[in-house]
CSV table of N, CA, C and O in Angstrom, one decimal:
chain,number,residue,atom,x,y,z
A,1,LEU,N,-55.5,87.2,-76.1
A,1,LEU,CA,-55.9,87.4,-77.3
A,1,LEU,C,-54.6,87.6,-77.9
A,1,LEU,O,-54.1,88.4,-78.0
A,2,GLU,N,-54.2,86.4,-79.3
A,2,GLU,CA,-52.9,86.5,-79.6
A,2,GLU,C,-53.3,86.9,-81.0
A,2,GLU,O,-54.3,86.7,-81.5
A,3,SER,N,-52.1,87.7,-81.8
A,3,SER,CA,-52.4,88.2,-83.1
A,3,SER,C,-51.3,87.8,-83.9
A,3,SER,O,-50.2,87.7,-83.3
A,4,LEU,N,-51.5,87.6,-84.9
A,4,LEU,CA,-50.3,87.4,-85.8
A,4,LEU,C,-50.5,88.2,-87.3
A,4,LEU,O,-51.5,88.2,-88.0
A,5,ASP,N,-49.4,89.1,-87.8
A,5,ASP,CA,-49.5,90.2,-88.6
A,5,ASP,C,-48.8,89.4,-90.0
A,5,ASP,O,-47.5,89.3,-89.5
A,6,THR,N,-49.1,88.7,-90.8
A,6,THR,CA,-48.7,88.2,-91.8
A,6,THR,C,-49.0,89.4,-93.5
A,6,THR,O,-48.5,88.6,-94.6
A,7,ARG,N,-49.1,90.4,-93.1
A,7,ARG,CA,-49.2,91.4,-94.1
A,7,ARG,C,-48.4,91.5,-95.1
A,7,ARG,O,-47.0,91.7,-94.4
A,8,GLY,N,-48.2,91.4,-96.4
A,8,GLY,CA,-47.0,91.5,-97.2
A,8,GLY,C,-46.5,90.4,-97.5
A,8,GLY,O,-45.6,90.2,-98.6
A,9,LEU,N,-47.0,89.3,-96.7
A,9,LEU,CA,-46.1,88.2,-97.1
A,9,LEU,C,-47.2,87.1,-98.1
A,9,LEU,O,-48.4,87.0,-98.3
A,10,LEU,N,-46.5,86.4,-99.2
A,10,LEU,CA,-47.0,85.6,-100.2
A,10,LEU,C,-47.3,84.1,-99.7
A,10,LEU,O,-46.1,83.8,-99.0
A,11,CYS,N,-48.1,83.6,-100.5
A,11,CYS,CA,-48.4,81.8,-100.0
A,11,CYS,C,-47.1,81.3,-100.1
A,11,CYS,O,-46.5,81.8,-101.5
A,12,PRO,N,-46.8,80.5,-99.6
A,12,PRO,CA,-47.5,79.8,-98.5
A,12,PRO,C,-47.1,80.4,-97.1
A,12,PRO,O,-47.5,79.9,-96.3
A,13,LEU,N,-46.1,81.6,-97.1
A,13,LEU,CA,-46.0,82.0,-95.8
A,13,LEU,C,-46.9,82.3,-95.0
A,13,LEU,O,-46.9,82.2,-93.4
A,14,PRO,N,-48.0,83.1,-95.0
A,14,PRO,CA,-49.2,83.4,-94.1
A,14,PRO,C,-49.5,82.0,-93.3
A,14,PRO,O,-50.0,82.0,-92.1
A,15,VAL,N,-49.9,80.9,-94.1
A,15,VAL,CA,-50.0,79.9,-93.6
A,15,VAL,C,-49.0,79.1,-92.6
A,15,VAL,O,-49.3,78.6,-91.6
A,16,ILE,N,-48.1,79.2,-93.1
A,16,ILE,CA,-46.5,78.6,-92.2
A,16,ILE,C,-46.7,79.0,-91.2
A,16,ILE,O,-46.4,78.7,-89.9
A,17,ARG,N,-46.6,80.5,-91.4
A,17,ARG,CA,-46.4,81.5,-89.9
A,17,ARG,C,-47.6,81.1,-88.9
A,17,ARG,O,-47.5,81.1,-87.8
A,18,THR,N,-48.8,81.0,-89.6
A,18,THR,CA,-50.3,80.8,-88.6
A,18,THR,C,-50.0,79.4,-88.0
A,18,THR,O,-50.1,79.4,-86.5
A,19,GLN,N,-49.6,78.5,-88.7
A,19,GLN,CA,-49.1,77.0,-88.1
A,19,GLN,C,-48.3,77.0,-87.1
A,19,GLN,O,-48.3,76.5,-85.9
A,20,GLU,N,-47.0,77.9,-87.3
A,20,GLU,CA,-46.3,78.0,-86.4
A,20,GLU,C,-46.8,78.7,-84.6
A,20,GLU,O,-46.2,78.2,-83.8
A,21,GLN,N,-47.4,79.5,-85.0
A,21,GLN,CA,-48.0,80.4,-83.8
A,21,GLN,C,-48.9,79.5,-83.1
A,21,GLN,O,-49.0,79.8,-81.8
A,22,VAL,N,-49.8,78.5,-84.0
A,22,VAL,CA,-50.9,78.1,-83.3
A,22,VAL,C,-50.2,77.0,-82.3
A,22,VAL,O,-50.5,76.7,-81.5
A,23,ARG,N,-49.0,76.1,-83.0
A,23,ARG,CA,-48.2,75.3,-82.1
A,23,ARG,C,-48.2,75.8,-80.7
A,23,ARG,O,-47.5,75.0,-79.9
A,24,ARG,N,-47.5,77.1,-80.6
A,24,ARG,CA,-47.2,77.7,-79.5
A,24,ARG,C,-48.5,78.0,-78.4
A,24,ARG,O,-48.1,78.4,-77.4
A,25,LEU,N,-49.7,77.9,-78.9
A,25,LEU,CA,-50.6,78.4,-78.0
A,25,LEU,C,-51.4,77.3,-77.7
A,25,LEU,O,-51.5,76.1,-78.1
A,26,PRO,N,-52.1,77.6,-76.3
A,26,PRO,CA,-52.9,76.2,-75.5
A,26,PRO,C,-54.4,76.1,-76.2
A,26,PRO,O,-54.4,76.8,-77.0
A,27,VAL,N,-54.9,75.0,-76.2
A,27,VAL,CA,-56.2,74.5,-76.5
A,27,VAL,C,-56.9,75.9,-76.1
A,27,VAL,O,-56.8,76.0,-74.9
A,28,GLY,N,-58.0,76.1,-76.8
A,28,GLY,CA,-58.9,77.2,-76.4
A,28,GLY,C,-58.6,78.6,-76.7
A,28,GLY,O,-59.1,79.3,-76.7
A,29,ALA,N,-57.2,78.6,-77.1
A,29,ALA,CA,-56.7,80.2,-77.2
A,29,ALA,C,-57.3,80.8,-78.7
A,29,ALA,O,-57.7,79.8,-79.3
A,30,THR,N,-57.4,82.0,-78.9
A,30,THR,CA,-57.7,82.5,-79.8
A,30,THR,C,-56.8,83.4,-80.4
A,30,THR,O,-56.0,84.1,-79.9
A,31,LEU,N,-56.2,83.1,-81.9
A,31,LEU,CA,-55.5,83.9,-82.7
A,31,LEU,C,-56.1,84.6,-84.0
A,31,LEU,O,-57.1,84.1,-84.6
A,32,THR,N,-55.9,85.9,-83.9
A,32,THR,CA,-56.1,86.7,-84.7
A,32,THR,C,-55.0,86.8,-85.7
A,32,THR,O,-53.9,87.2,-85.6
A,33,VAL,N,-55.3,86.4,-87.2
A,33,VAL,CA,-54.3,86.6,-88.0
A,33,VAL,C,-54.8,87.6,-89.3
A,33,VAL,O,-55.9,87.6,-90.0
A,34,GLU,N,-53.8,88.6,-89.8
A,34,GLU,CA,-53.8,89.6,-90.7
A,34,GLU,C,-53.2,89.2,-91.7
A,34,GLU,O,-52.0,88.9,-91.6
A,35,ALA,N,-53.9,89.5,-93.1
A,35,ALA,CA,-52.9,88.9,-94.3
A,35,ALA,C,-53.3,89.8,-95.2
A,35,ALA,O,-54.5,90.4,-95.6
A,36,THR,N,-52.5,90.0,-96.4
A,36,THR,CA,-53.3,90.7,-97.4
A,36,THR,C,-52.8,89.9,-98.6
A,36,THR,O,-53.5,90.3,-99.9
A,37,ASP,N,-52.5,88.7,-98.6
A,37,ASP,CA,-52.6,87.8,-99.8
A,37,ASP,C,-53.9,87.3,-99.8
A,37,ASP,O,-54.3,86.6,-99.0
A,38,ALA,N,-54.5,87.4,-101.0
A,38,ALA,CA,-55.9,87.0,-101.3
A,38,ALA,C,-55.9,85.4,-101.2
A,38,ALA,O,-57.2,85.0,-101.0
A,39,GLY,N,-54.9,84.7,-101.5
A,39,GLY,CA,-54.7,83.2,-101.2
A,39,GLY,C,-55.3,82.8,-100.0
A,39,GLY,O,-56.0,81.8,-99.8
A,40,THR,N,-55.1,83.7,-99.2
A,40,THR,CA,-55.5,83.2,-97.5
A,40,THR,C,-56.9,82.9,-97.5
A,40,THR,O,-57.3,82.2,-96.7
A,41,LEU,N,-57.5,83.6,-98.3
A,41,LEU,CA,-59.4,83.5,-98.1
A,41,LEU,C,-59.5,82.2,-98.4
A,41,LEU,O,-60.6,81.3,-97.7
A,42,GLN,N,-58.6,81.3,-99.2
A,42,GLN,CA,-58.9,79.8,-99.3
A,42,GLN,C,-58.2,78.7,-98.3
A,42,GLN,O,-58.5,78.1,-97.8
A,43,ASP,N,-57.1,79.4,-98.2
A,43,ASP,CA,-55.9,78.7,-97.8
A,43,ASP,C,-56.1,78.5,-96.0
A,43,ASP,O,-55.9,77.6,-95.7
A,44,ILE,N,-56.4,79.6,-95.8
A,44,ILE,CA,-56.6,79.5,-93.9
A,44,ILE,C,-57.6,78.7,-93.5
A,44,ILE,O,-57.6,77.9,-92.6
A,45,PRO,N,-58.7,79.0,-94.1
A,45,PRO,CA,-60.0,77.8,-93.8
A,45,PRO,C,-59.6,76.6,-93.9
A,45,PRO,O,-60.1,75.6,-93.3
A,46,ALA,N,-59.1,76.2,-95.2
A,46,ALA,CA,-58.7,75.0,-95.5
A,46,ALA,C,-57.8,74.6,-94.6
A,46,ALA,O,-57.8,73.5,-93.9
A,47,TRP,N,-56.6,75.1,-94.1
A,47,TRP,CA,-55.7,74.6,-93.2
A,47,TRP,C,-56.7,74.3,-91.7
A,47,TRP,O,-56.2,73.5,-91.2
A,48,CYS,N,-57.4,75.3,-91.4
A,48,CYS,CA,-58.0,75.0,-90.3
A,48,CYS,C,-59.0,73.7,-90.2
A,48,CYS,O,-58.7,73.0,-89.2
A,49,ARG,N,-59.5,73.5,-91.5
A,49,ARG,CA,-60.4,72.3,-91.4
A,49,ARG,C,-59.3,71.2,-91.3
A,49,ARG,O,-59.7,70.0,-90.7
A,50,VAL,N,-58.2,70.7,-92.2
A,50,VAL,CA,-57.5,69.9,-92.1
A,50,VAL,C,-56.8,69.5,-90.8
A,50,VAL,O,-56.8,68.6,-90.3
A,51,HIS,N,-56.5,70.6,-89.8
A,51,HIS,CA,-55.9,70.5,-88.6
A,51,HIS,C,-56.9,70.6,-87.8
A,51,HIS,O,-56.3,70.3,-86.2
A,52,GLY,N,-58.0,70.7,-87.7
A,52,GLY,CA,-58.9,70.7,-86.6
A,52,GLY,C,-59.0,71.7,-86.0
A,52,GLY,O,-59.8,71.8,-84.5
A,53,HIS,N,-58.9,72.9,-86.4
A,53,HIS,CA,-59.1,74.1,-85.5
A,53,HIS,C,-60.4,75.0,-86.0
A,53,HIS,O,-61.0,74.6,-87.3
A,54,ASN,N,-61.1,75.6,-85.3
A,54,ASN,CA,-62.1,76.4,-85.5
A,54,ASN,C,-61.7,78.1,-86.0
A,54,ASN,O,-61.6,78.7,-85.2
A,55,LEU,N,-62.3,77.9,-87.3
A,55,LEU,CA,-62.4,79.1,-87.8
A,55,LEU,C,-63.5,80.1,-87.5
A,55,LEU,O,-64.8,79.9,-87.9
A,56,ILE,N,-63.5,80.9,-86.6
A,56,ILE,CA,-64.5,81.6,-85.8
A,56,ILE,C,-65.0,82.7,-86.7
A,56,ILE,O,-66.3,83.0,-87.0
A,57,SER,N,-64.2,83.3,-87.5
A,57,SER,CA,-64.5,84.3,-88.4
A,57,SER,C,-63.5,84.5,-89.2
A,57,SER,O,-62.2,84.6,-89.4
A,58,SER,N,-64.0,85.4,-90.6
A,58,SER,CA,-63.0,85.7,-91.7
A,58,SER,C,-64.0,86.9,-92.1
A,58,SER,O,-64.8,87.1,-92.5
A,59,ASP,N,-63.1,88.2,-92.2
A,59,ASP,CA,-63.6,89.3,-92.9
A,59,ASP,C,-62.3,89.9,-93.3
A,59,ASP,O,-61.4,89.9,-93.2
A,60,THR,N,-63.1,91.1,-94.4
A,60,THR,CA,-62.3,92.0,-95.0
A,60,THR,C,-62.3,93.0,-94.7
A,60,THR,O,-63.1,93.9,-94.2
A,61,VAL,N,-61.1,94.0,-94.1
A,61,VAL,CA,-61.1,95.4,-93.8
A,61,VAL,C,-60.1,96.2,-94.4
A,61,VAL,O,-59.1,95.6,-95.6
A,62,GLU,N,-60.5,97.6,-94.5
A,62,GLU,CA,-59.6,98.2,-95.6
A,62,GLU,C,-58.1,98.4,-94.6
A,62,GLU,O,-57.9,98.4,-93.5
A,63,ASN,N,-57.2,98.6,-95.8
A,63,ASN,CA,-55.7,98.7,-95.3
A,63,ASN,C,-55.4,99.7,-94.9
A,63,ASN,O,-55.7,100.9,-95.6
A,64,GLU,N,-55.1,100.1,-93.7
A,64,GLU,CA,-55.0,101.4,-93.1
A,64,GLU,C,-53.8,102.4,-93.8
A,64,GLU,O,-53.6,103.2,-93.7
A,65,PHE,N,-52.9,101.6,-94.5
A,65,PHE,CA,-51.7,101.9,-95.4
A,65,PHE,C,-52.0,102.1,-96.7
A,65,PHE,O,-51.3,102.3,-97.4
A,66,GLY,N,-53.1,101.7,-97.3
A,66,GLY,CA,-53.4,101.9,-98.7
A,66,GLY,C,-53.0,100.2,-99.4
A,66,GLY,O,-52.4,99.4,-98.9
A,67,GLY,N,-53.2,100.0,-100.7
A,67,GLY,CA,-52.6,99.1,-101.4
A,67,GLY,C,-53.4,97.8,-101.1
A,67,GLY,O,-52.9,96.5,-101.0
A,68,GLY,N,-54.8,97.8,-101.1
A,68,GLY,CA,-55.5,96.9,-101.2
A,68,GLY,C,-56.1,96.4,-99.8
A,68,GLY,O,-55.6,96.9,-99.1
A,69,PRO,N,-57.0,95.2,-99.5
A,69,PRO,CA,-57.5,95.0,-98.7
A,69,PRO,C,-56.8,94.2,-97.5
A,69,PRO,O,-55.7,93.6,-98.1
A,70,VAL,N,-57.0,94.1,-96.6
A,70,VAL,CA,-56.5,93.1,-95.5
A,70,VAL,C,-57.5,92.3,-95.1
A,70,VAL,O,-58.9,92.1,-94.7
A,71,TYR,N,-57.5,90.9,-95.0
A,71,TYR,CA,-58.1,89.8,-94.7
A,71,TYR,C,-57.6,89.4,-93.2
A,71,TYR,O,-56.3,88.8,-92.8
A,72,ARG,N,-58.9,89.3,-92.4
A,72,ARG,CA,-58.5,89.1,-91.1
A,72,ARG,C,-59.4,87.6,-90.7
A,72,ARG,O,-60.4,87.6,-91.0
A,73,PHE,N,-58.4,86.9,-90.1
A,73,PHE,CA,-59.0,85.7,-89.5
A,73,PHE,C,-59.2,85.4,-87.9
A,73,PHE,O,-58.1,85.8,-87.2
A,74,ARG,N,-60.2,85.0,-87.5
A,74,ARG,CA,-59.9,84.5,-85.7
A,74,ARG,C,-60.1,83.3,-85.8
A,74,ARG,O,-61.0,82.5,-86.4
A,75,ILE,N,-59.1,82.4,-85.2
A,75,ILE,CA,-59.0,81.0,-85.1
A,75,ILE,C,-59.3,80.6,-83.7
A,75,ILE,O,-58.0,81.2,-83.1
A,76,GLN,N,-59.6,79.8,-83.3
A,76,GLN,CA,-59.9,79.1,-82.1
A,76,GLN,C,-59.2,77.7,-82.4
A,76,GLN,O,-59.4,77.0,-82.8
A,77,VAL,N,-58.0,77.5,-81.1
A,77,VAL,CA,-57.3,76.8,-81.4
A,77,VAL,C,-57.4,75.3,-80.4
A,77,VAL,O,-58.3,75.5,-79.5
A,78,CYS,N,-57.5,74.1,-81.5
A,78,CYS,CA,-58.2,73.2,-80.7
A,78,CYS,C,-57.6,71.9,-80.6
A,78,CYS,O,-56.7,71.6,-81.7
A,79,GLY,N,-57.7,71.0,-80.0
A,79,GLY,CA,-56.8,69.9,-79.7
A,79,GLY,C,-57.2,69.1,-80.9
A,79,GLY,O,-57.8,68.6,-81.7
A,80,ALA,N,-56.0,68.5,-82.0
A,80,ALA,CA,-56.3,67.7,-82.8
A,80,ALA,C,-55.9,66.3,-82.5
A,80,ALA,O,-54.9,66.0,-81.7
């Protein structure tokens, strides 16, 4: 299980970093992305649709360091 921490990064960096990480993963791998930019709530699912990856889940969790919520996405890498 791979993970990517994009907390503190603003659009478009969370999506760019997600794309870079996915390119390094084999088909079938699962990537968990954590972000604090509310724009990722629309951007990550849209990116998955456009690039043919499966968004397994999307949820909001409390930020352990304070400062607003953390958005967590689980993505299954698919062949595009």
